[in-house]
Amino acid sequence: DGYLNVQYGTCYLLRILLQTRWNITEALTVYNGGYRQLTRLRKRAILSPETANYVTRVRQLLDQCRSTY
């Protein structure tokens, strides 16, 4: 069910945002790649290519939304 999936995904993302003190990059990292990716990011500033691409793309879309609305 797509509606339920969006609801749970939104709640999960909110929880992560609160845990990362609203750090969007860290929250997106956890949302896509899990807490291991966040540890990797914090220690070495390196992400897996998949997670790095995801974070970049979502941030681009967020910037588009901000400039539109």
PDB file of C-alpha atoms in Angstrom:
ATOM      1  CA  ASP A   1       0.000   0.000   0.000  1.00  0.00           C
ATOM      2  CA  GLY A   2       1.638   3.216  -1.187  1.00  0.00           C
ATOM      3  CA  TYR A   3      -0.192   5.480   1.248  1.00  0.00           C
ATOM      4  CA  LEU A   4       0.909   3.451   4.257  1.00  0.00           C
ATOM      5  CA  ASN A   5       4.453   3.308   2.920  1.00  0.00           C
ATOM      6  CA  VAL A   6       4.578   7.117   2.691  1.00  0.00           C
ATOM      7  CA  GLN A   7       3.193   7.447   6.222  1.00  0.00           C
ATOM      8  CA  TYR A   8       5.769   5.103   7.738  1.00  0.00           C
ATOM      9  CA  GLY A   9       8.597   6.586   5.669  1.00  0.00           C
ATOM     10  CA  THR A  10       7.665  10.092   6.797  1.00  0.00           C
ATOM     11  CA  CYS A  11       7.542   9.076  10.457  1.00  0.00           C
ATOM     12  CA  TYR A  12      10.886   7.289  10.152  1.00  0.00           C
ATOM     13  CA  LEU A  13      12.484  10.308   8.475  1.00  0.00           C
ATOM     14  CA  LEU A  14      11.148  12.629  11.185  1.00  0.00           C
ATOM     15  CA  ARG A  15      12.623  10.371  13.868  1.00  0.00           C
ATOM     16  CA  ILE A  16      15.992  10.427  12.122  1.00  0.00           C
ATOM     17  CA  LEU A  17      15.857  14.214  11.699  1.00  0.00           C
ATOM     18  CA  LEU A  18      15.258  14.603  15.425  1.00  0.00           C
ATOM     19  CA  GLN A  19      18.139  12.229  16.235  1.00  0.00           C
ATOM     20  CA  THR A  20      20.518  14.103  13.938  1.00  0.00           C
ATOM     21  CA  ARG A  21      19.365  17.502  15.227  1.00  0.00           C
ATOM     22  CA  TRP A  22      17.837  18.372  11.836  1.00  0.00           C
ATOM     23  CA  ASN A  23      21.056  17.740   9.925  1.00  0.00           C
ATOM     24  CA  ILE A  24      19.561  16.965   6.512  1.00  0.00           C
ATOM     25  CA  THR A  25      22.674  15.306   5.084  1.00  0.00           C
ATOM     26  CA  GLU A  26      23.043  12.987   8.063  1.00  0.00           C
ATOM     27  CA  ALA A  27      19.326  12.199   8.142  1.00  0.00           C
ATOM     28  CA  LEU A  28      19.238  11.317   4.440  1.00  0.00           C
ATOM     29  CA  THR A  29      22.349   9.205   4.904  1.00  0.00           C
ATOM     30  CA  VAL A  30      20.665   7.147   7.623  1.00  0.00           C
ATOM     31  CA  TYR A  31      17.359   6.971   5.744  1.00  0.00           C
ATOM     32  CA  ASN A  32      19.034   5.542   2.654  1.00  0.00           C
ATOM     33  CA  GLY A  33      22.094   3.696   3.919  1.00  0.00           C
ATOM     34  CA  GLY A  34      21.530   3.060   7.609  1.00  0.00           C
ATOM     35  CA  TYR A  35      23.471   3.990  10.699  1.00  0.00           C
ATOM     36  CA  ARG A  36      26.676   2.329   9.459  1.00  0.00           C
ATOM     37  CA  GLN A  37      26.808   4.841   6.631  1.00  0.00           C
ATOM     38  CA  LEU A  38      26.375   7.670   9.128  1.00  0.00           C
ATOM     39  CA  THR A  39      29.266   6.349  11.204  1.00  0.00           C
ATOM     40  CA  ARG A  40      31.336   6.128   8.034  1.00  0.00           C
ATOM     41  CA  LEU A  41      30.381   9.698   7.083  1.00  0.00           C
ATOM     42  CA  ARG A  42      31.261  11.075  10.509  1.00  0.00           C
ATOM     43  CA  LYS A  43      34.585   9.218  10.764  1.00  0.00           C
ATOM     44  CA  ARG A  44      35.912   9.533   7.226  1.00  0.00           C
ATOM     45  CA  ALA A  45      33.490  11.761   5.325  1.00  0.00           C
ATOM     46  CA  ILE A  46      33.039   8.928   2.815  1.00  0.00           C
ATOM     47  CA  LEU A  47      29.765   7.347   1.714  1.00  0.00           C
ATOM     48  CA  SER A  48      28.970   4.429  -0.540  1.00  0.00           C
ATOM     49  CA  PRO A  49      28.322   5.643  -4.102  1.00  0.00           C
ATOM     50  CA  GLU A  50      24.639   4.684  -3.852  1.00  0.00           C
ATOM     51  CA  THR A  51      24.077   6.664  -0.648  1.00  0.00           C
ATOM     52  CA  ALA A  52      26.143   9.617  -1.884  1.00  0.00           C
ATOM     53  CA  ASN A  53      24.071   9.790  -5.080  1.00  0.00           C
ATOM     54  CA  TYR A  54      20.831   9.537  -3.103  1.00  0.00           C
ATOM     55  CA  VAL A  55      21.796  12.340  -0.705  1.00  0.00           C
ATOM     56  CA  THR A  56      22.917  14.567  -3.591  1.00  0.00           C
ATOM     57  CA  ARG A  57      19.736  13.977  -5.589  1.00  0.00           C
ATOM     58  CA  VAL A  58      17.350  14.557  -2.684  1.00  0.00           C
ATOM     59  CA  ARG A  59      19.197  17.736  -1.678  1.00  0.00           C
ATOM     60  CA  GLN A  60      18.912  18.994  -5.267  1.00  0.00           C
ATOM     61  CA  LEU A  61      15.178  18.330  -5.256  1.00  0.00           C
ATOM     62  CA  LEU A  62      14.831  20.025  -1.880  1.00  0.00           C
ATOM     63  CA  ASP A  63      16.634  23.106  -3.221  1.00  0.00           C
ATOM     64  CA  GLN A  64      14.287  23.147  -6.235  1.00  0.00           C
ATOM     65  CA  CYS A  65      11.274  23.034  -3.930  1.00  0.00           C
ATOM     66  CA  ARG A  66      12.638  25.835  -1.783  1.00  0.00           C
ATOM     67  CA  SER A  67      13.215  28.074  -4.783  1.00  0.00           C
ATOM     68  CA  THR A  68       9.776  27.273  -6.239  1.00  0.00           C
ATOM     69  CA  TYR A  69       7.752  27.683  -3.061  1.00  0.00           C
TER      70      TYR A  69
END
